[in-house]
Coordinates of C-alpha atoms in Angstrom, one line a residue:
Chain W
V163 CA -38.1 9.5 -8.3
S164 CA -36.4 12.6 -7.3
T165 CA -32.9 12.8 -8.6
D166 CA -31.9 16.3 -8.1
H167 CA -30.0 15.4 -4.5
D168 CA -27.6 18.3 -4.2
I169 CA -24.6 16.9 -2.4
G170 CA -24.3 20.6 -0.7
E171 CA -27.5 19.5 1.1
E172 CA -27.6 20.6 4.7
R173 CA -29.0 17.2 5.9
K174 CA -25.9 15.4 4.3
D175 CA -23.3 17.7 5.8
G176 CA -20.9 15.7 7.8
R177 CA -22.1 12.5 6.3
L178 CA -20.2 12.4 3.2
F179 CA -18.6 9.1 2.9
H180 CA -16.9 7.4 -0.2
F181 CA -18.5 3.7 -0.2
D182 CA -18.1 1.1 -3.0
R183 CA -19.2 -2.6 -2.1
H184 CA -18.4 -3.9 -5.3
A185 CA -14.7 -2.4 -5.2
A186 CA -12.0 -5.1 -5.8
D187 CA -10.4 -4.1 -2.4
Y188 CA -13.6 -3.9 -0.2
R189 CA -13.6 -7.6 1.1
E190 CA -9.5 -7.0 2.3
H191 CA -10.5 -3.5 4.0
F192 CA -14.1 -4.5 5.2
A193 CA -13.4 -4.5 9.0
S194 CA -11.8 -1.0 8.8
I195 CA -14.4 0.7 6.4
T196 CA -16.8 -0.8 8.9
E197 CA -14.9 0.8 11.9
E198 CA -14.4 4.1 10.3
L199 CA -18.3 4.3 9.2
Q200 CA -19.5 3.5 12.7
Q201 CA -17.1 6.2 14.4
K202 CA -17.7 9.0 11.8
C203 CA -21.4 8.5 10.8
P204 CA -23.3 5.5 11.2
V205 CA -25.6 6.6 8.6
A206 CA -23.5 8.1 5.6
W207 CA -24.2 9.6 2.5
T208 CA -22.0 8.1 -0.6
Q209 CA -22.2 9.5 -4.3
T210 CA -21.5 6.0 -5.4
Y211 CA -24.3 4.5 -7.9
G212 CA -26.4 7.5 -8.2
G213 CA -26.1 8.6 -4.7
H214 CA -27.6 6.6 -1.6
W215 CA -27.2 6.2 2.3
V216 CA -25.4 3.7 3.7
A217 CA -26.6 2.5 7.5
A218 CA -23.4 0.7 9.1
G219 CA -24.6 0.9 12.9
N220 CA -26.6 -1.5 14.4
R221 CA -29.3 0.4 16.0
E222 CA -29.6 2.5 13.0
V223 CA -29.7 -0.6 10.7
F224 CA -32.5 -1.7 13.3
E225 CA -34.5 1.3 12.9
L226 CA -34.5 1.6 9.1
A227 CA -35.4 -2.0 8.4
R228 CA -38.4 -2.1 10.8
S229 CA -39.5 1.4 9.8
A230 CA -43.0 1.8 8.0
N231 CA -41.7 4.3 5.8
T232 CA -39.2 2.3 3.9
S233 CA -40.3 0.2 0.8
N234 CA -38.8 -3.0 -1.2
D235 CA -40.8 -2.5 -4.0
A236 CA -39.1 -3.0 -7.5
D237 CA -41.3 -1.1 -9.9
F238 CA -38.9 -1.4 -13.3
R239 CA -42.0 -0.4 -15.1
N240 CA -42.8 2.8 -13.5
E241 CA -46.6 1.7 -12.7
R242 CA -46.3 2.7 -9.2
R243 CA -43.6 5.2 -7.8
G244 CA -40.7 3.6 -9.9
Y245 CA -38.6 2.2 -6.8
Q246 CA -35.8 0.1 -7.6
G247 CA -35.8 -2.8 -5.2
V248 CA -33.4 -4.0 -2.8
T249 CA -29.9 -3.9 -5.0
I250 CA -27.7 -0.9 -5.3
P251 CA -26.6 -0.4 -8.1
S252 CA -30.3 -1.3 -9.5
P253 CA -30.5 -3.3 -12.5
E254 CA -30.9 -0.4 -14.6
Q255 CA -27.6 1.2 -13.0
S256 CA -25.9 -2.2 -13.7
G257 CA -26.9 -1.8 -17.6
R258 CA -29.5 -4.6 -17.4
K259 CA -32.5 -3.7 -19.8
T260 CA -34.9 -6.4 -18.6
A261 CA -35.3 -7.0 -15.0
T262 CA -37.7 -9.4 -13.0
R263 CA -38.8 -8.1 -9.6
G264 CA -36.6 -10.1 -7.1
G265 CA -39.8 -11.9 -5.7
F266 CA -41.6 -11.1 -2.4
L267 CA -38.3 -9.5 -1.4
E268 CA -39.1 -6.8 -4.1
M269 CA -42.6 -6.5 -3.0
D270 CA -44.5 -4.2 0.0
P271 CA -47.4 -5.9 2.2
P272 CA -50.1 -6.6 1.7
E273 CA -48.8 -8.4 -1.6
Q274 CA -45.5 -9.7 0.1
K275 CA -47.5 -11.1 2.7
A276 CA -49.5 -13.3 0.3
Y277 CA -46.6 -15.2 -0.7
R278 CA -45.1 -15.5 2.9
Q279 CA -48.1 -17.0 4.0
A280 CA -48.4 -19.6 1.4
L281 CA -44.8 -20.6 1.8
N282 CA -44.3 -20.9 5.6
A283 CA -45.6 -24.2 6.2
Y284 CA -43.1 -25.6 3.9
L285 CA -40.2 -23.7 5.6
S286 CA -41.1 -23.7 9.5
P287 CA -38.7 -25.7 11.7
A288 CA -41.0 -28.6 12.1
A289 CA -41.3 -29.0 8.2
I290 CA -37.2 -28.9 7.6
K291 CA -36.6 -31.2 10.5
R292 CA -38.3 -33.8 8.4
W293 CA -35.7 -33.3 5.5
I294 CA -32.8 -34.2 8.0
P295 CA -32.3 -37.9 6.7
F296 CA -32.7 -36.4 3.2
V297 CA -30.0 -33.8 3.9
D298 CA -27.7 -36.5 5.4
E299 CA -27.8 -39.0 2.5
I300 CA -26.7 -36.0 -0.2
V301 CA -23.9 -34.7 2.0
R302 CA -22.7 -38.6 2.4
A303 CA -22.8 -39.3 -1.3
C304 CA -21.0 -36.1 -2.0
I305 CA -18.1 -36.9 0.4
D306 CA -18.0 -40.6 -0.6
E307 CA -17.3 -39.2 -4.2
K308 CA -14.0 -38.0 -2.6
I309 CA -13.1 -39.7 0.3
E310 CA -10.8 -42.3 -1.0
S311 CA -8.6 -39.7 -2.7
G312 CA -7.8 -37.6 0.4
R313 CA -8.7 -34.7 -1.8
I314 CA -11.9 -32.6 -2.3
D315 CA -13.3 -29.0 -3.3
F316 CA -15.5 -28.2 -0.4
V317 CA -17.3 -25.6 -2.7
D318 CA -17.7 -27.5 -6.0
D319 CA -17.8 -31.0 -4.3
M320 CA -20.0 -30.4 -1.6
A321 CA -21.5 -27.0 -0.7
N322 CA -22.7 -26.2 -4.0
V323 CA -24.2 -29.6 -4.3
V324 CA -26.3 -30.0 -1.0
P325 CA -28.1 -26.8 -1.1
A326 CA -29.2 -27.1 -4.7
V327 CA -30.4 -30.7 -4.5
L328 CA -32.4 -29.9 -1.3
T329 CA -33.8 -26.4 -2.5
L330 CA -35.1 -28.3 -6.0
A331 CA -36.3 -31.1 -3.6
V332 CA -38.4 -28.6 -1.5
M333 CA -39.6 -26.4 -4.4
G334 CA -40.7 -29.6 -6.4
I335 CA -38.1 -29.7 -9.4
P336 CA -36.5 -33.1 -10.4
L337 CA -33.3 -33.5 -8.4
K338 CA -31.4 -34.6 -11.5
K339 CA -31.5 -31.1 -12.6
W340 CA -29.5 -29.6 -10.3
E341 CA -26.5 -29.1 -12.6
I342 CA -28.7 -26.8 -14.8
Y343 CA -29.3 -24.7 -11.7
C344 CA -26.1 -24.8 -9.8
E345 CA -23.5 -23.1 -12.5
P346 CA -26.1 -20.1 -13.5
A347 CA -27.5 -19.6 -9.8
H348 CA -23.8 -19.0 -8.4
A349 CA -22.0 -17.4 -11.7
S350 CA -24.7 -14.6 -11.9
I351 CA -23.9 -13.6 -8.3
Y352 CA -19.8 -13.8 -8.5
T353 CA -19.4 -12.6 -12.1
P354 CA -18.9 -8.7 -12.2
P355 CA -21.4 -7.1 -14.4
N356 CA -18.4 -6.0 -16.8
S357 CA -16.9 -9.3 -17.2
P358 CA -16.3 -11.0 -20.7
D359 CA -17.6 -14.1 -19.3
M360 CA -21.3 -12.2 -18.2
Q361 CA -22.8 -13.3 -21.8
R362 CA -21.9 -16.9 -21.2
V363 CA -23.3 -16.8 -17.5
M364 CA -26.6 -14.9 -18.7
I365 CA -27.1 -17.6 -21.2
G366 CA -27.2 -20.1 -18.8
Y367 CA -29.3 -18.2 -16.5
R368 CA -31.8 -17.7 -19.1
Q369 CA -31.9 -21.5 -19.8
M370 CA -32.3 -21.9 -16.0
I371 CA -35.2 -19.1 -16.0
E372 CA -37.2 -21.0 -18.7
D373 CA -36.7 -24.4 -17.1
L374 CA -38.4 -22.8 -13.9
R375 CA -41.3 -21.4 -16.1
R376 CA -41.6 -24.7 -17.7
A377 CA -41.7 -26.6 -14.3
M378 CA -44.2 -23.9 -12.9
L379 CA -46.6 -24.5 -15.9
E380 CA -46.2 -28.4 -15.5
I381 CA -47.0 -28.1 -11.7
R382 CA -50.4 -25.8 -12.5
E383 CA -51.4 -28.6 -15.0
T384 CA -50.8 -31.5 -13.0
P385 CA -50.0 -30.6 -9.4
R386 CA -47.2 -32.3 -7.4
P387 CA -46.2 -31.0 -4.0
G388 CA -43.5 -28.2 -3.1
L389 CA -42.9 -24.7 -2.9
I390 CA -44.1 -24.2 -7.0
D391 CA -47.2 -25.6 -6.3
A392 CA -47.6 -23.3 -3.3
V393 CA -46.8 -20.3 -5.4
N394 CA -49.4 -21.3 -7.9
G395 CA -51.9 -21.1 -5.4
V396 CA -50.8 -17.6 -4.4
R397 CA -53.5 -14.7 -5.1
V398 CA -53.1 -11.0 -4.8
D399 CA -56.6 -9.2 -4.6
G400 CA -58.3 -12.2 -5.7
Q401 CA -56.4 -12.2 -8.8
V402 CA -53.6 -14.4 -10.3
P403 CA -50.5 -12.5 -10.4
P404 CA -48.6 -11.9 -13.5
E405 CA -46.7 -14.7 -14.7
D406 CA -43.0 -12.6 -14.4
D407 CA -44.0 -12.0 -11.0
L408 CA -44.2 -15.7 -10.1
V409 CA -41.1 -16.4 -12.1
G410 CA -39.4 -13.8 -9.9
V411 CA -40.6 -15.4 -6.6
L412 CA -39.4 -18.5 -7.9
L413 CA -35.7 -16.9 -8.6
L414 CA -35.7 -15.6 -5.0
L415 CA -36.2 -18.9 -3.8
I416 CA -33.4 -20.7 -6.0
G417 CA -30.9 -17.3 -5.1
G418 CA -31.9 -17.6 -1.3
G419 CA -31.5 -21.5 -1.2
F420 CA -28.3 -22.0 -3.1
D421 CA -25.7 -19.3 -3.0
T422 CA -25.9 -18.0 0.6
T423 CA -25.7 -21.3 2.3
T424 CA -22.9 -22.3 0.2
A425 CA -21.2 -19.2 1.1
L426 CA -21.4 -19.6 4.8
T427 CA -20.3 -23.1 4.5
G428 CA -17.1 -22.1 2.5
N429 CA -16.0 -19.5 4.8
S430 CA -16.8 -21.5 7.7
L431 CA -14.6 -24.4 6.6
A432 CA -11.9 -22.0 5.7
W433 CA -11.7 -20.5 9.1
L434 CA -11.9 -23.9 10.9
S435 CA -8.8 -24.9 8.9
E436 CA -7.0 -22.1 9.9
H437 CA -7.9 -22.7 13.6
P438 CA -7.6 -26.6 14.1
A439 CA -7.7 -26.3 18.0
E440 CA -11.1 -24.4 17.8
R441 CA -12.2 -26.9 15.2
E442 CA -11.2 -30.0 17.3
R443 CA -13.2 -28.3 20.1
L444 CA -16.3 -27.8 18.1
S445 CA -16.2 -31.4 17.0
R446 CA -15.8 -32.5 20.7
E447 CA -18.1 -30.1 22.3
R448 CA -20.7 -30.0 19.2
E449 CA -23.4 -30.7 21.9
S450 CA -23.6 -27.5 23.4
M451 CA -21.4 -25.5 20.7
L452 CA -22.9 -26.2 17.3
D453 CA -25.9 -24.0 17.6
S454 CA -23.7 -20.9 18.9
A455 CA -20.9 -21.6 16.4
T456 CA -23.2 -21.4 13.8
E457 CA -24.8 -18.3 14.9
E458 CA -21.4 -16.9 15.2
F459 CA -20.2 -17.9 11.5
L460 CA -23.9 -16.3 10.4
R461 CA -22.8 -13.1 12.2
F462 CA -19.1 -12.9 11.2
F463 CA -19.1 -14.0 7.2
A464 CA -22.9 -12.5 6.8
P465 CA -23.5 -14.4 3.5
A466 CA -25.9 -11.8 2.3
P467 CA -24.1 -8.5 3.4
G468 CA -27.0 -6.1 2.8
D469 CA -30.2 -4.9 1.3
A470 CA -31.2 -1.8 -0.1
R471 CA -34.7 0.3 0.7
T472 CA -36.2 3.2 -0.9
I473 CA -37.8 5.9 1.7
S474 CA -41.3 6.0 1.0
A475 CA -41.8 9.0 3.0
D476 CA -40.0 12.0 4.0
C477 CA -39.3 11.3 7.8
A478 CA -36.5 11.5 10.6
I479 CA -34.7 8.1 11.5
A480 CA -31.9 7.8 13.8
G481 CA -31.4 11.5 13.5
V482 CA -31.1 11.8 9.9
D483 CA -33.7 13.5 7.7
F484 CA -34.9 11.0 5.3
R485 CA -36.8 12.1 1.8
E486 CA -39.2 10.2 -0.1
G487 CA -37.2 8.7 -2.9
D488 CA -34.0 8.6 -1.1
R489 CA -32.1 5.4 -1.5
V490 CA -30.5 3.5 1.8
W491 CA -28.2 0.4 2.1
L492 CA -28.9 -1.6 4.9
S493 CA -25.6 -3.2 5.9
W494 CA -26.4 -6.5 7.9
A495 CA -22.7 -7.4 7.7
M496 CA -21.4 -4.0 9.2
A497 CA -24.5 -3.9 11.8
N498 CA -23.0 -7.4 12.9
R499 CA -19.6 -5.8 13.6
D500 CA -20.9 -3.1 15.8
P501 CA -18.6 -2.7 19.0
S502 CA -21.8 -1.5 21.0
I503 CA -23.8 -4.5 20.7
F504 CA -20.9 -7.4 20.0
E505 CA -17.7 -7.4 22.4
A506 CA -14.5 -7.9 20.3
P507 CA -16.6 -7.5 17.2
N508 CA -13.8 -8.6 14.8
T509 CA -13.1 -11.8 16.6
V510 CA -14.8 -15.1 16.0
D511 CA -16.1 -16.7 19.5
L512 CA -17.8 -19.7 18.6
D513 CA -19.3 -19.8 22.3
R514 CA -20.9 -16.3 21.8
R515 CA -24.1 -15.6 23.7
G516 CA -26.9 -13.4 22.8
N517 CA -26.0 -12.9 19.5
R518 CA -28.3 -10.9 17.7
H519 CA -26.7 -10.6 14.5
Y520 CA -28.7 -9.7 11.3
S521 CA -27.7 -11.9 8.7
F522 CA -31.0 -13.3 8.1
G523 CA -32.4 -9.4 7.7
L524 CA -34.8 -8.0 10.1
G525 CA -38.7 -7.3 10.5
I526 CA -41.2 -8.5 7.8
H527 CA -38.7 -9.5 5.1
R528 CA -36.4 -11.7 7.4
C529 CA -35.3 -14.7 5.4
I530 CA -38.0 -17.3 4.9
G531 CA -35.5 -20.0 4.6
S532 CA -33.6 -19.3 7.7
N533 CA -34.3 -22.9 9.2
L534 CA -33.4 -24.3 6.2
A535 CA -30.0 -22.7 5.9
R536 CA -29.3 -23.7 9.6
T537 CA -30.0 -27.2 9.2
V538 CA -28.0 -27.7 5.7
F539 CA -25.0 -26.0 7.1
K540 CA -25.1 -27.8 10.4
R541 CA -25.1 -31.0 8.6
M542 CA -22.8 -30.6 6.1
L543 CA -20.0 -29.1 8.7
V544 CA -20.7 -32.2 11.1
H545 CA -20.1 -34.7 8.3
V546 CA -16.8 -33.1 7.6
L547 CA -15.9 -33.1 11.1
D548 CA -16.6 -36.8 11.2
R549 CA -15.1 -38.1 8.1
M550 CA -12.3 -36.0 7.6
P551 CA -11.4 -34.2 10.7
D552 CA -7.9 -33.4 9.8
Y553 CA -8.8 -31.5 6.5
R554 CA -6.4 -28.6 5.6
C555 CA -7.5 -26.0 3.0
D556 CA -5.0 -25.0 0.4
P557 CA -4.8 -21.0 0.8
A558 CA -3.2 -21.0 -2.7
G559 CA -6.1 -22.6 -4.3
T560 CA -8.8 -20.5 -2.6
V561 CA -10.7 -18.4 -4.8
Y562 CA -13.0 -15.8 -3.0
Y563 CA -15.9 -13.9 -5.0
D564 CA -14.6 -11.2 -7.6
T565 CA -17.5 -8.9 -5.8
I566 CA -18.6 -9.7 -2.4
G567 CA -21.2 -6.7 -3.0
V568 CA -24.2 -9.3 -3.4
I569 CA -23.0 -12.5 -1.6
N570 CA -19.7 -12.9 0.5
G571 CA -19.0 -16.1 -1.1
V572 CA -16.2 -18.8 -2.0
K573 CA -15.9 -19.9 -5.5
H574 CA -13.3 -22.7 -4.8
L575 CA -12.0 -24.2 -1.8
P576 CA -9.7 -27.0 -2.2
A577 CA -8.4 -29.1 0.7
T578 CA -6.5 -32.4 1.4
F579 CA -7.2 -34.8 4.4
T580 CA -6.4 -38.5 5.5
P581 CA -8.6 -40.7 3.2
G582 CA -11.4 -42.8 4.6
P583 CA -13.4 -45.5 3.1
R584 CA -16.5 -45.2 1.4
L585 CA -20.1 -45.8 3.4
G586 CA -22.4 -45.9 0.3
A587 CA -23.3 -45.1 -3.3
G588 CA -22.2 -42.4 -5.2
L589 CA -23.9 -39.1 -6.0
S590 CA -25.9 -39.8 -9.2
E591 CA -27.2 -43.3 -7.7
T592 CA -28.0 -41.6 -4.5
L593 CA -30.1 -38.8 -6.2
E594 CA -32.3 -41.4 -7.8
T595 CA -32.9 -43.2 -4.6
L596 CA -33.9 -39.7 -2.9
Q597 CA -36.0 -39.0 -6.0
A598 CA -38.0 -42.0 -5.3
L599 CA -38.2 -41.3 -1.4
C600 CA -39.5 -37.9 -2.1
T601 CA -42.3 -39.1 -4.5
E602 CA -43.2 -42.0 -2.0
T603 CA -43.0 -40.4 1.1
G604 CA -44.7 -37.0 0.2
L605 CA -41.5 -35.0 1.9
S606 CA -42.3 -32.0 -0.3
E607 CA -46.0 -31.6 1.1
P608 CA -46.2 -28.6 3.8
V609 CA -46.9 -29.3 7.2
T610 CA -50.4 -28.9 8.1
A611 CA -52.1 -26.4 10.5
G612 CA -52.6 -28.2 14.0
A613 CA -50.4 -31.4 12.9
G614 CA -48.2 -30.7 16.2
D615 CA -50.9 -30.0 18.5
E616 CA -52.3 -33.3 19.2
Chain A
M165 CA -34.2 -22.5 19.7
I166 CA -32.5 -21.2 23.1
A167 CA -35.3 -21.7 25.5
P168 CA -37.4 -24.2 24.5
E169 CA -39.4 -24.7 27.7
V170 CA -40.4 -20.9 27.9
F171 CA -41.6 -20.6 24.1
Q172 CA -43.9 -22.9 22.4
L173 CA -43.0 -22.9 18.5
S174 CA -45.9 -23.4 16.0
E175 CA -45.3 -26.4 13.5
F176 CA -47.0 -24.4 10.9
D177 CA -45.9 -21.0 10.5
G178 CA -42.7 -21.2 12.6
H179 CA -43.7 -18.5 14.9
A180 CA -42.6 -18.5 18.8
T181 CA -45.1 -17.8 21.3
A182 CA -44.2 -17.4 25.2
L183 CA -46.1 -19.9 27.3
E184 CA -48.4 -18.7 29.9
G185 CA -47.8 -17.7 33.5
V186 CA -44.3 -16.7 35.3
V187 CA -40.9 -18.2 34.3
P188 CA -39.8 -20.7 37.1
E189 CA -36.9 -19.4 38.7
A190 CA -34.8 -22.9 37.0
L191 CA -35.6 -21.7 33.6
R192 CA -34.8 -17.8 34.4
A193 CA -31.3 -17.9 33.0
H194 CA -32.4 -19.5 29.8
A195 CA -35.2 -17.0 29.3
E196 CA -33.1 -14.2 30.0
E197 CA -30.4 -15.2 27.3
A198 CA -33.6 -15.5 24.8
V199 CA -34.4 -12.0 25.6
R200 CA -30.8 -10.9 24.9
S201 CA -30.5 -12.9 21.7
C202 CA -33.6 -11.8 20.1
P203 CA -32.6 -10.0 16.6
E204 CA -36.0 -8.4 16.8
R205 CA -35.9 -7.3 20.1
A206 CA -39.4 -8.8 20.4
I207 CA -39.1 -10.6 23.5
S208 CA -38.7 -8.7 27.0
S209 CA -39.2 -9.7 30.6
V210 CA -41.3 -8.1 33.4
T211 CA -41.4 -8.9 36.8
P212 CA -44.6 -9.4 38.4
V213 CA -46.1 -7.5 41.3
G214 CA -44.8 -9.0 44.5
G215 CA -42.4 -10.8 42.8
K216 CA -38.9 -11.1 43.3
P217 CA -36.9 -8.1 41.4

C-alpha cells in the first residue's frame, strides 16, 4: 500500500476537507456537514486516519460502490496487497493488534460469492416470512414484561432483545444464550476505542467469539440447521476456509443481525414520539404506509452510515483520479440526503415514493439480511403502535451512541405509556417454548430451490 | 415489493425477475414506481415498437 500521499498533489486540489465521523459533535452537525460536502466537493480528501477520500454525493457513491476497481479485502497478514477492509480507521489504526477479517464483507469475489450463495436460501423473503409468528411471540413477551408497569426502555427491553434472539435462531444457536451475545455485540460498537470501559467490553466480546467457535465446531460434528451449518459447508477453491475466516463470517452475521435493526428501531420510535400526529396516522393507515415509512426511516437514520473501500487499480471515477491503494469512505448516510435525488432530504416524509436509499449498501455487498431487518423492524413497530399507542419517550433519559461512526445507534430509550394487560408468558418461558418450536418445525432449515415454483 | 404483479421473486435466493411481455396499462404506474425506487438502477422500461409512448 502506498503511504506517500502528498496533500499537495494536484488531483486533490480543491478537494481538501476536514472530516472525522468519530468526532463527538458529528451526530449533531451531520446535516450541515453533508450539505457543505455535497455543494463543495461530493468526493473530498480528508487527512484524518492516515488520509482518505470521502464520497458524499449520491451519484458518486453509486459509481464507486459498483466499480470493479474497488476492493473490500481485509488482508491483515499482508498475504496479498495488504488492504485494510471496510473500516476507517482500520483495526491497526485503532490500535488493535489482532484483527479478524469481517467475514464476506471484507472479501472480494469469487471468495465472497461462495458465502453469499450458501446463505441466500436462509434469508430470502420467502425464508424470512416463515419466521413472522416467531418474531411476534418474542415481541409480545418483551412487551408483556413491561406492559403493566407503564414504563419501558425500548432499547434495553425490546429492540436489543428481538433481533438478538431471532439472529441466534436463524444461525442455529440456543436462544437462551442471547444475553452472552447481546451486550458485547452492542457495546463493542458504541464504546470509543480509548474508553476505560473498552477492556471490560473486549473480555465479553472474546467470550462471545469463543462461544461462536464452539458452536461452529459442535455443529460440524453434529449438524443442526441454520446459518452456521451453511457456513460450515462453504468451500473456497474446493478447500475448507481457515477457521478464523469462518469465525469472522459468524461475527459479521452477529454484527449485521443485532446492532443495525436495534439502531433503526430506537431512532424511529424516538422520532414517532416527537411526532404524535404522524404516529397516529401511521398506525391508522399502516396498510398503505408501513412499507414507505420503513424505507423512509431507513433512509433518514441510515443505521450503518457507510463502508470503506480500497481502490484496486488506478482509475478515474466521478471526475477524480484515484490511485491504487487509495482509501475511500462511501457514505450511505450522506448519499441518502442528496437533494439532487431526494426532495427535502432532511425532512422525514413517511409517504416518500421512489426512495432509492443506500442504507443496505449497493452492489455485490448489499446487505444479505435486508429482508430480515425490515420484517423484524415492522413487527416491533406494529406491536408498539397497538399496545402502547400513547407512549412518550423521555428525552432526558435518551442516550445516543458516543460515536456514530460505525452505527447510528441509541443506547437507552426510556418511555412511559398507559399501562395495559399482559397477553401471555414472560420472556424466559417464551424463549423455551420458541426453542422447542425451532427444533420441532425445522424453522432454521433453508428454503430449498424450487419449493415455491409448484 | 412495490410491483408484485410485474416481477417474480425467487423463493430460493430472493432475486427478482421481470415477467415476460408488455406491462398492462393498469399496472403501468406500479411498474414505473419500481423503476424509480430501485437503488441499483437495475430496472428500466422501454416502449415496444408501435406501442404508445
